[in-house]
């Protein structure tokens, strides 16, 4: 079997696997919702749905003590955040829990740490308390507060119109800057650019590292790709910057046949390259086993994210850790290792582990395969 | 540090002190072998960077000794990485051959 | 372009020498490109230095790592259990930080003395007595609750319900203990009870050490005013005069250390912080008869204390106890009482659990030992929140200590870790102290909620939780890294050190969800910040099966 055939079979298999994961994930999540509602508290039993997003149960051991559970959604950082509010018959909120969140666990735990939701406990639905959002996790906590308010309103029976989610001016600025960066990349790579391309690339890369990386921390990651594929963005996102970045990267790739994102914009790439330039490292030779390892990683992680409908759970990219210190201890260790390795090898993450490389490889491969076929048709 | 003995502590630090002399002399010799003149303040900076790295490692392991293992690793990672990077910059500036012209 | 180096190589290469063929073995060339000269002579000086240097660097790093670890785990780090008797554990130099009024102790309104009902344990005992006597049952509602206790709860709607719930939870806790927790926590429970019933008190709440005037009153039936009790056993006609107030302070402080106390401070007795309606030794502890009298001879107050055992406290709730510190402080109080009376002066011990006429926290701050904190526990530089004091009230003229400001309370404003970790959510989250309590702006602890967690924890007697103390960033053993932070932070005018420390604390140290600390029947996992020390793990020594999971840092 030639290498090309192997690649073709793998390409199709990858597509099938992703699709299967997505379908299986859909089946799994429906049944899980009801179970998760019931699992909010051990004290609630006999839960059944009595309305859209409203469930009813009773306290364990006391069939007459009715407890009402309402679930509300609000766009969070990685997709919709679902908050469930448990209210007793006196209208007092007893418990708040996250039913389903696709937010990065560390973001969410920062908010829970601040006991943002606890401010609701003991209050009645008619007077939801003012709660401060936690800095560093602003989007997630705003989402949770709003969801809790909605849930409380549900129970009271006065559901407000869920209007379109207003996009803040901050988000517009971020989106604008992202577009500007890609335009610059497009320009630099085009034949109309007359100045020193090396310095221009480095300059743009530095700018992108500072803006997208350190300033905003919105580098697209595996979670963004999973978000895109799983369609969570249709339910509303709090920040579209990472998605815009991803989509533009693909658009530019198809338009110019060049992967401009990795070379000119990726902030983590910029970080590695910056470190590598300190010690003047040369890039490693990309052997076959390195290619297949990164492809395997990317496919597994992506499938898991689609299956569990939680893009951030399968996240193994260190971007969040490098720029915002978000992530597990394991990711931290990985990040430190990669950054130290960048002093010794040029762009080690890109070469060995980054899912972007296999993704762009895949797109290039499919493009060649399909256009070649069409070219042949044209010729014949 | 060495329970049950009275002298080992002092001996340990004396040996550590002696090792530092060996390190600096080795550093000077290494610079010479790379064709660079060992300038005193460059050697001092390089050694200071190394000493600071050791201090960071010692701090992290102290935390681990206090049963704060995760905090210890984070301490070494977050505080050690900038030191390593600065050392790399210093090596680039003081040790590596300047790029040839043309 | 010919490289200068290459030219010199050609010149210096012995092979190019015309004179002697072959190897000149060779002396040192002027410039070296790393050619080892004279391999046959053994390791050259150059190689020794280079490779020796590398080896030495590796050894230094390994030595640093080893030394760090040894220091972190050494016995010396356990402040309060080592150099205490020589006074070596009060190592923080407070002089640069003296101020006139403790932080957050500037009154913002009229200062009012606390009522005895504001002290939870006195209130709780009175409530239980009322219920036991049959005068009132919970279904009668708060309106019918008689006496000052009723007034207290009527003024604070919602709190009685929490307290009644706590009483019920106490029952559940005791059942859970009997059913199975007594196995997992066997050693922690035995340790706790050893100090409580083997040390502090006899069964039936009779104090073993120090003597309590209330017990004497219950025994004899006679009222025992402080004018009698505080002077008991004095045999000198006149008290011995000190050379000067300073001499008195130095001596008494040394004796406090000698009696086993890690920290000691002395200040003027400020009656603003004395309870109204409390005088042990009088009928009903003076609740209904004593009023707001202040004994004339209560002039000075000596505060001293020790930390609880460190590793156990980090393993709150189930593996911690207040009583090892309480017992030691009480012993010192008893010893100091007698010592002072032997010199001819009156002395009265104020000691934990609830044998006080005063609130301890303000005096600890006035004596310059520490500062107010978010959780309400006074924090001291040496021990953080892990400080359990006792005190002696006397009429000796001392040179008083002044309060200190080491910017601990400022750290509390941004830190909030205790509030995030409190299993019952009793600690407030306000950035600045907001609630005005008796004339001062405070972070007001919701004591009913706090006590509810005590009543629900996986302990044998429900007398404490201590999670806030264990997780406080200041409550650390004594190692060099903490010493650096402790000395640098209050001296830095820019606040950068404080910010850096806070960032490291929040990002390097991982904590649980607050609910995880609760008992498993209460929605928690019986998690602890650190896992219990080896000597508290029952499964290490006793024939029991470990059917639980530890949730904590090793």
CSV table of N, CA and C in Angstrom, one decimal, chain C residues 350-479:
chain,number,residue,atom,x,y,z
C,350,UNK,N,-8.0,34.3,82.1
C,350,UNK,CA,-9.1,34.3,81.0
C,350,UNK,C,-8.6,33.2,80.1
C,351,UNK,N,-9.4,32.2,80.0
C,351,UNK,CA,-8.9,31.1,79.2
C,351,UNK,C,-9.9,30.4,78.3
C,352,UNK,N,-9.5,29.8,77.2
C,352,UNK,CA,-10.4,29.1,76.3
C,352,UNK,C,-10.8,27.8,76.9
C,353,UNK,N,-11.8,27.2,76.4
C,353,UNK,CA,-12.9,27.4,75.5
C,353,UNK,C,-13.8,28.6,75.8
C,354,UNK,N,-14.4,28.7,77.0
C,354,UNK,CA,-15.4,29.9,77.1
C,354,UNK,C,-15.3,30.5,78.5
C,355,UNK,N,-14.1,30.4,79.1
C,355,UNK,CA,-14.0,30.9,80.4
C,355,UNK,C,-13.5,32.3,80.4
C,356,UNK,N,-14.3,33.2,80.0
C,356,UNK,CA,-13.8,34.6,79.8
C,356,UNK,C,-14.8,35.6,80.4
C,357,UNK,N,-14.3,36.7,80.8
C,357,UNK,CA,-15.2,37.9,80.9
C,357,UNK,C,-15.0,38.9,79.8
C,358,UNK,N,-14.0,38.6,78.9
C,358,UNK,CA,-13.6,39.5,77.9
C,358,UNK,C,-13.6,38.9,76.5
C,359,UNK,N,-13.5,39.7,75.5
C,359,UNK,CA,-13.3,39.2,74.2
C,359,UNK,C,-11.7,39.2,74.0
C,360,UNK,N,-11.2,38.1,73.6
C,360,UNK,CA,-9.7,38.1,73.5
C,360,UNK,C,-9.1,38.9,72.3
C,361,UNK,N,-9.8,38.8,71.2
C,361,UNK,CA,-9.2,39.4,70.0
C,361,UNK,C,-8.7,40.8,70.1
C,362,UNK,N,-9.5,41.7,70.7
C,362,UNK,CA,-9.1,43.1,70.7
C,362,UNK,C,-7.8,43.3,71.6
C,363,UNK,N,-7.7,42.5,72.6
C,363,UNK,CA,-6.5,42.6,73.5
C,363,UNK,C,-5.3,42.1,72.8
C,364,UNK,N,-5.4,41.0,72.0
C,364,UNK,CA,-4.3,40.5,71.3
C,364,UNK,C,-3.7,41.6,70.3
C,365,UNK,N,-4.7,42.3,69.7
C,365,UNK,CA,-4.3,43.4,68.8
C,365,UNK,C,-3.7,44.6,69.6
C,366,UNK,N,-4.3,44.9,70.7
C,366,UNK,CA,-3.8,46.0,71.5
C,366,UNK,C,-2.4,45.7,72.1
C,367,UNK,N,-2.1,44.5,72.3
C,367,UNK,CA,-0.8,44.1,72.9
C,367,UNK,C,0.2,44.0,71.8
C,368,UNK,N,-0.1,44.3,70.5
C,368,UNK,CA,0.8,44.3,69.5
C,368,UNK,C,1.3,42.9,69.0
C,369,UNK,N,0.5,41.9,69.4
C,369,UNK,CA,0.9,40.6,68.9
C,369,UNK,C,0.5,40.3,67.5
C,370,UNK,N,-0.6,40.9,67.1
C,370,UNK,CA,-1.0,40.6,65.7
C,370,UNK,C,-2.1,41.6,65.2
C,371,UNK,N,-2.8,41.2,64.2
C,371,UNK,CA,-3.7,42.1,63.5
C,371,UNK,C,-5.0,41.3,63.3
C,372,UNK,N,-6.1,42.2,63.1
C,372,UNK,CA,-7.4,41.7,62.8
C,372,UNK,C,-7.4,41.0,61.4
C,373,UNK,N,-8.3,40.1,61.2
C,373,UNK,CA,-8.3,39.4,59.9
C,373,UNK,C,-9.7,39.3,59.5
C,374,UNK,N,-9.9,38.8,58.2
C,374,UNK,CA,-11.2,38.7,57.6
C,374,UNK,C,-12.0,37.7,58.4
C,375,UNK,N,-11.4,36.6,58.8
C,375,UNK,CA,-12.2,35.5,59.4
C,375,UNK,C,-12.5,35.9,60.9
C,376,UNK,N,-11.9,36.9,61.4
C,376,UNK,CA,-12.2,37.3,62.8
C,376,UNK,C,-11.2,36.8,63.8
C,377,UNK,N,-10.4,35.8,63.3
C,377,UNK,CA,-9.3,35.3,64.2
C,377,UNK,C,-8.2,36.3,64.1
C,378,UNK,N,-7.5,36.6,65.2
C,378,UNK,CA,-6.4,37.5,65.1
C,378,UNK,C,-5.2,36.7,64.5
C,379,UNK,N,-4.5,37.4,63.6
C,379,UNK,CA,-3.3,36.8,63.0
C,379,UNK,C,-2.1,37.4,63.5
C,380,UNK,N,-1.1,36.5,63.8
C,380,UNK,CA,0.2,37.0,64.2
C,380,UNK,C,1.3,36.7,63.2
C,381,UNK,N,2.3,37.5,63.1
C,381,UNK,CA,3.3,37.2,62.0
C,381,UNK,C,4.0,35.9,62.1
C,382,UNK,N,4.2,35.4,63.3
C,382,UNK,CA,5.0,34.1,63.4
C,382,UNK,C,4.1,32.9,63.0
C,383,UNK,N,2.8,33.0,63.3
C,383,UNK,CA,2.0,31.8,63.3
C,383,UNK,C,0.8,32.0,62.3
C,384,UNK,N,0.6,33.2,61.8
C,384,UNK,CA,-0.6,33.4,61.0
C,384,UNK,C,-1.9,33.3,61.9
C,385,UNK,N,-2.9,32.7,61.4
C,385,UNK,CA,-4.1,32.6,62.1
C,385,UNK,C,-4.1,31.5,63.2
C,386,UNK,N,-3.0,30.7,63.2
C,386,UNK,CA,-2.9,29.6,64.1
C,386,UNK,C,-2.4,30.0,65.4
C,387,UNK,N,-3.1,30.8,66.2
C,387,UNK,CA,-2.7,31.3,67.5
C,387,UNK,C,-3.9,31.2,68.4
C,388,UNK,N,-3.7,30.5,69.5
C,388,UNK,CA,-4.8,30.3,70.5
C,388,UNK,C,-4.4,30.9,71.8
C,389,UNK,N,-4.8,32.0,72.2
C,389,UNK,CA,-4.3,32.7,73.3
C,389,UNK,C,-5.1,32.5,74.6
C,390,UNK,N,-4.5,32.7,75.7
C,390,UNK,CA,-5.1,32.9,77.0
C,390,UNK,C,-4.6,34.2,77.6
C,391,UNK,N,-5.1,34.6,78.7
C,391,UNK,CA,-4.7,35.9,79.3
C,391,UNK,C,-4.8,35.9,80.8
C,392,UNK,N,-4.1,36.8,81.4
C,392,UNK,CA,-4.1,37.0,82.8
C,392,UNK,C,-4.4,38.5,83.0
C,393,UNK,N,-5.4,38.8,83.9
C,393,UNK,CA,-5.7,40.2,84.2
C,393,UNK,C,-5.2,40.4,85.6
C,394,UNK,N,-4.5,41.5,85.8
C,394,UNK,CA,-3.8,41.8,87.1
C,394,UNK,C,-3.7,43.3,87.2
C,395,UNK,N,-3.2,43.7,88.4
C,395,UNK,CA,-3.1,45.1,88.6
C,395,UNK,C,-1.6,45.6,88.6
C,396,UNK,N,-0.7,44.8,88.1
C,396,UNK,CA,0.7,45.2,88.1
C,396,UNK,C,0.9,46.4,87.1
C,397,UNK,N,1.7,47.3,87.4
C,397,UNK,CA,2.1,48.4,86.5
C,397,UNK,C,3.1,47.9,85.5
C,398,UNK,N,2.7,47.7,84.3
C,398,UNK,CA,3.7,47.3,83.3
C,398,UNK,C,4.1,48.4,82.3
C,399,UNK,N,5.1,48.1,81.6
C,399,UNK,CA,5.4,49.0,80.4
C,399,UNK,C,4.6,48.3,79.2
C,400,UNK,N,3.7,49.0,78.7
C,400,UNK,CA,2.8,48.3,77.8
C,400,UNK,C,3.3,48.2,76.4
C,401,UNK,N,3.0,47.2,75.6
C,401,UNK,CA,3.4,47.0,74.2
C,401,UNK,C,2.4,47.8,73.4
C,402,UNK,N,2.9,48.3,72.3
C,402,UNK,CA,2.0,49.1,71.4
C,402,UNK,C,1.6,48.2,70.2
C,403,UNK,N,0.4,48.5,69.6
C,403,UNK,CA,-0.1,47.7,68.5
C,403,UNK,C,0.9,47.8,67.3
C,404,UNK,N,0.7,46.8,66.4
C,404,UNK,CA,1.6,46.8,65.2
C,404,UNK,C,0.7,46.9,64.0
C,405,UNK,N,1.3,47.3,62.9
C,405,UNK,CA,0.7,47.3,61.6
C,405,UNK,C,1.7,46.6,60.6
C,406,UNK,N,1.5,45.4,60.3
C,406,UNK,CA,2.3,44.7,59.4
C,406,UNK,C,1.6,44.4,58.1
C,407,UNK,N,0.6,45.2,57.8
C,407,UNK,CA,-0.2,45.1,56.5
C,407,UNK,C,-0.8,43.8,56.3
C,408,UNK,N,-1.1,43.0,57.4
C,408,UNK,CA,-1.8,41.8,57.2
C,408,UNK,C,-3.2,42.0,56.9
C,409,UNK,N,-3.9,43.0,57.5
C,409,UNK,CA,-5.3,43.3,57.3
C,409,UNK,C,-5.4,43.7,55.8
C,410,UNK,N,-4.4,44.5,55.3
C,410,UNK,CA,-4.5,44.9,53.9
C,410,UNK,C,-4.5,43.7,53.0
C,411,UNK,N,-3.7,42.7,53.3
C,411,UNK,CA,-3.7,41.5,52.5
C,411,UNK,C,-5.1,40.8,52.5
C,412,UNK,N,-5.7,40.8,53.7
C,412,UNK,CA,-7.0,40.2,53.8
C,412,UNK,C,-8.0,40.8,52.8
C,413,UNK,N,-7.8,42.1,52.5
C,413,UNK,CA,-8.8,42.8,51.6
C,413,UNK,C,-8.8,42.1,50.3
C,414,UNK,N,-7.7,41.6,49.8
C,414,UNK,CA,-7.6,41.1,48.4
C,414,UNK,C,-7.6,39.6,48.4
C,415,UNK,N,-7.3,39.0,49.5
C,415,UNK,CA,-7.0,37.5,49.5
C,415,UNK,C,-8.3,36.7,49.5
C,416,UNK,N,-9.1,36.8,50.6
C,416,UNK,CA,-10.4,36.1,50.6
C,416,UNK,C,-10.4,34.6,50.5
C,417,UNK,N,-9.2,34.0,50.7
C,417,UNK,CA,-9.2,32.6,50.6
C,417,UNK,C,-10.0,31.9,51.7
C,418,UNK,N,-10.0,32.5,52.9
C,418,UNK,CA,-10.8,31.9,54.0
C,418,UNK,C,-12.3,31.9,53.7
C,419,UNK,N,-12.7,33.1,53.1
C,419,UNK,CA,-14.1,33.2,52.8
C,419,UNK,C,-14.5,32.2,51.7
C,420,UNK,N,-13.6,32.0,50.7
C,420,UNK,CA,-13.9,31.1,49.7
C,420,UNK,C,-14.0,29.6,50.2
C,421,UNK,N,-13.2,29.4,51.2
C,421,UNK,CA,-13.1,28.0,51.7
C,421,UNK,C,-14.0,27.6,52.8
C,422,UNK,N,-14.6,28.6,53.4
C,422,UNK,CA,-15.5,28.4,54.6
C,422,UNK,C,-16.6,27.4,54.2
C,423,UNK,N,-16.7,26.3,54.8
C,423,UNK,CA,-17.7,25.3,54.4
C,423,UNK,C,-19.1,25.8,54.6
C,424,UNK,N,-19.3,26.8,55.5
C,424,UNK,CA,-20.7,27.2,55.7
C,424,UNK,C,-20.9,28.6,55.2
C,425,UNK,N,-19.9,29.2,54.5
C,425,UNK,CA,-20.1,30.5,53.9
C,425,UNK,C,-20.3,31.6,55.0
C,426,UNK,N,-19.7,31.4,56.2
C,426,UNK,CA,-19.9,32.4,57.2
C,426,UNK,C,-19.0,33.6,57.2
C,427,UNK,N,-18.0,33.5,56.4
C,427,UNK,CA,-17.0,34.6,56.3
C,427,UNK,C,-17.4,35.6,55.2
C,428,UNK,N,-17.4,36.9,55.5
C,428,UNK,CA,-17.9,37.8,54.5
C,428,UNK,C,-16.9,38.0,53.4
C,429,UNK,N,-17.4,38.4,52.2
C,429,UNK,CA,-16.5,38.7,51.0
C,429,UNK,C,-16.2,40.1,50.8
C,430,UNK,N,-16.8,41.0,51.6
C,430,UNK,CA,-16.6,42.5,51.3
C,430,UNK,C,-15.1,42.8,51.2
C,431,UNK,N,-14.7,43.6,50.2
C,431,UNK,CA,-13.3,44.0,50.2
C,431,UNK,C,-12.9,44.7,51.4
C,432,UNK,N,-13.7,45.7,51.9
C,432,UNK,CA,-13.4,46.4,53.1
C,432,UNK,C,-14.4,46.0,54.1
C,433,UNK,N,-14.0,46.1,55.4
C,433,UNK,CA,-14.9,45.8,56.5
C,433,UNK,C,-16.1,46.8,56.4
C,434,UNK,N,-17.3,46.2,56.4
C,434,UNK,CA,-18.5,47.0,56.1
C,434,UNK,C,-19.4,47.2,57.3
C,435,UNK,N,-19.5,46.1,58.0
C,435,UNK,CA,-20.6,46.1,59.1
C,435,UNK,C,-20.1,46.8,60.3
C,436,UNK,N,-20.9,47.7,60.8
C,436,UNK,CA,-20.6,48.4,62.0
C,436,UNK,C,-21.1,47.6,63.2
C,437,UNK,N,-20.1,47.1,64.0
C,437,UNK,CA,-20.5,46.3,65.2
C,437,UNK,C,-20.0,47.0,66.4
C,438,UNK,N,-20.9,47.4,67.3
C,438,UNK,CA,-20.6,48.1,68.5
C,438,UNK,C,-19.6,49.2,68.3
C,439,UNK,N,-19.7,49.9,67.2
C,439,UNK,CA,-18.9,51.1,67.1
C,439,UNK,C,-17.7,50.9,66.2
C,440,UNK,N,-17.4,49.7,65.7
C,440,UNK,CA,-16.2,49.5,64.9
C,440,UNK,C,-16.7,48.9,63.6
C,441,UNK,N,-15.9,49.2,62.5
C,441,UNK,CA,-16.3,48.6,61.2
C,441,UNK,C,-15.6,47.3,61.1
C,442,UNK,N,-16.3,46.3,60.9
C,442,UNK,CA,-15.8,44.9,61.0
C,442,UNK,C,-16.2,44.1,59.8
C,443,UNK,N,-15.3,43.0,59.5
C,443,UNK,CA,-15.8,41.9,58.7
C,443,UNK,C,-16.6,41.0,59.7
C,444,UNK,N,-17.9,41.1,59.6
C,444,UNK,CA,-18.7,40.4,60.6
C,444,UNK,C,-18.9,39.0,60.3
C,445,UNK,N,-18.3,38.1,61.1
C,445,UNK,CA,-18.5,36.7,60.9
C,445,UNK,C,-19.9,36.3,61.2
C,446,UNK,N,-20.6,35.5,60.4
C,446,UNK,CA,-21.9,35.0,60.7
C,446,UNK,C,-21.7,33.8,61.6
C,447,UNK,N,-21.7,34.1,62.9
C,447,UNK,CA,-21.3,33.1,63.9
C,447,UNK,C,-22.3,31.9,64.0
C,448,UNK,N,-23.6,32.2,63.7
C,448,UNK,CA,-24.6,31.1,63.7
C,448,UNK,C,-24.2,30.1,62.6
C,449,UNK,N,-23.9,30.6,61.4
C,449,UNK,CA,-23.5,29.7,60.3
C,449,UNK,C,-22.2,29.0,60.6
C,450,UNK,N,-21.3,29.7,61.2
C,450,UNK,CA,-20.0,29.1,61.6
C,450,UNK,C,-20.3,28.0,62.5
C,451,UNK,N,-21.1,28.2,63.6
C,451,UNK,CA,-21.3,27.2,64.5
C,451,UNK,C,-22.0,26.0,63.9
C,452,UNK,N,-22.9,26.3,62.9
C,452,UNK,CA,-23.6,25.2,62.3
C,452,UNK,C,-22.6,24.2,61.6
C,453,UNK,N,-21.5,24.7,61.1
C,453,UNK,CA,-20.5,23.8,60.5
C,453,UNK,C,-19.8,23.0,61.6
C,454,UNK,N,-19.6,23.7,62.8
C,454,UNK,CA,-19.0,22.9,63.9
C,454,UNK,C,-19.9,21.8,64.2
C,455,UNK,N,-21.2,22.0,64.3
C,455,UNK,CA,-22.1,21.0,64.7
C,455,UNK,C,-22.3,19.9,63.6
C,456,UNK,N,-21.8,20.2,62.4
C,456,UNK,CA,-22.0,19.2,61.3
C,456,UNK,C,-20.8,18.5,60.9
C,457,UNK,N,-19.6,18.8,61.5
C,457,UNK,CA,-18.4,18.3,61.0
C,457,UNK,C,-18.2,16.8,61.4
C,458,UNK,N,-17.2,16.1,60.8
C,458,UNK,CA,-17.0,14.7,61.2
C,458,UNK,C,-16.1,14.6,62.4
C,459,UNK,N,-16.6,15.2,63.5
C,459,UNK,CA,-15.8,15.2,64.7
C,459,UNK,C,-16.6,14.5,65.9
C,460,UNK,N,-15.9,14.3,66.9
C,460,UNK,CA,-16.5,13.6,68.0
C,460,UNK,C,-17.4,14.5,68.9
C,461,UNK,N,-16.9,15.7,69.1
C,461,UNK,CA,-17.7,16.6,70.0
C,461,UNK,C,-18.2,17.8,69.3
C,462,UNK,N,-18.0,18.0,68.0
C,462,UNK,CA,-18.5,19.1,67.4
C,462,UNK,C,-18.0,20.5,67.9
C,463,UNK,N,-16.8,20.5,68.3
C,463,UNK,CA,-16.2,21.7,68.9
C,463,UNK,C,-15.2,22.3,68.0
C,464,UNK,N,-15.5,22.6,66.8
C,464,UNK,CA,-14.6,23.3,65.9
C,464,UNK,C,-14.6,22.9,64.5
C,465,UNK,N,-14.1,23.7,63.7
C,465,UNK,CA,-14.0,23.4,62.2
C,465,UNK,C,-12.6,23.7,61.8
C,466,UNK,N,-12.1,25.0,61.9
C,466,UNK,CA,-10.7,25.4,61.7
C,466,UNK,C,-10.2,25.3,60.3
C,467,UNK,N,-11.1,25.2,59.3
C,467,UNK,CA,-10.7,25.2,57.9
C,467,UNK,C,-10.1,26.6,57.6
C,468,UNK,N,-10.7,27.7,58.1
C,468,UNK,CA,-10.2,29.0,57.7
C,468,UNK,C,-8.8,29.2,58.3
C,469,UNK,N,-8.5,28.6,59.4
C,469,UNK,CA,-7.1,28.8,60.0
C,469,UNK,C,-6.1,28.0,59.2
C,470,UNK,N,-6.5,26.8,58.7
C,470,UNK,CA,-5.6,26.0,58.0
C,470,UNK,C,-5.3,26.5,56.6
C,471,UNK,N,-6.2,27.1,56.0
C,471,UNK,CA,-6.0,27.6,54.6
C,471,UNK,C,-5.4,29.0,54.5
C,472,UNK,N,-5.4,29.7,55.6
C,472,UNK,CA,-4.9,31.1,55.6
C,472,UNK,C,-3.5,31.1,55.1
C,473,UNK,N,-3.1,32.0,54.2
C,473,UNK,CA,-1.7,32.0,53.7
C,473,UNK,C,-0.7,32.3,54.7
C,474,UNK,N,-1.1,33.0,55.8
C,474,UNK,CA,-0.2,33.4,56.8
C,474,UNK,C,0.1,32.2,57.8
C,475,UNK,N,-0.8,31.3,57.8
C,475,UNK,CA,-0.6,30.2,58.7
C,475,UNK,C,0.4,29.2,58.1
C,476,UNK,N,1.6,29.5,58.2
C,476,UNK,CA,2.6,28.6,57.6
C,476,UNK,C,3.7,28.3,58.7
C,477,UNK,N,4.4,27.2,58.5
C,477,UNK,CA,5.5,26.8,59.3
C,477,UNK,C,6.6,27.8,59.1
C,478,UNK,N,7.7,27.7,59.9
C,478,UNK,CA,8.7,28.7,59.8
C,478,UNK,C,9.9,28.2,58.9
C,479,UNK,N,9.8,28.6,57.6
C,479,UNK,CA,11.0,28.3,56.8
C,479,UNK,C,11.4,29.5,56.1
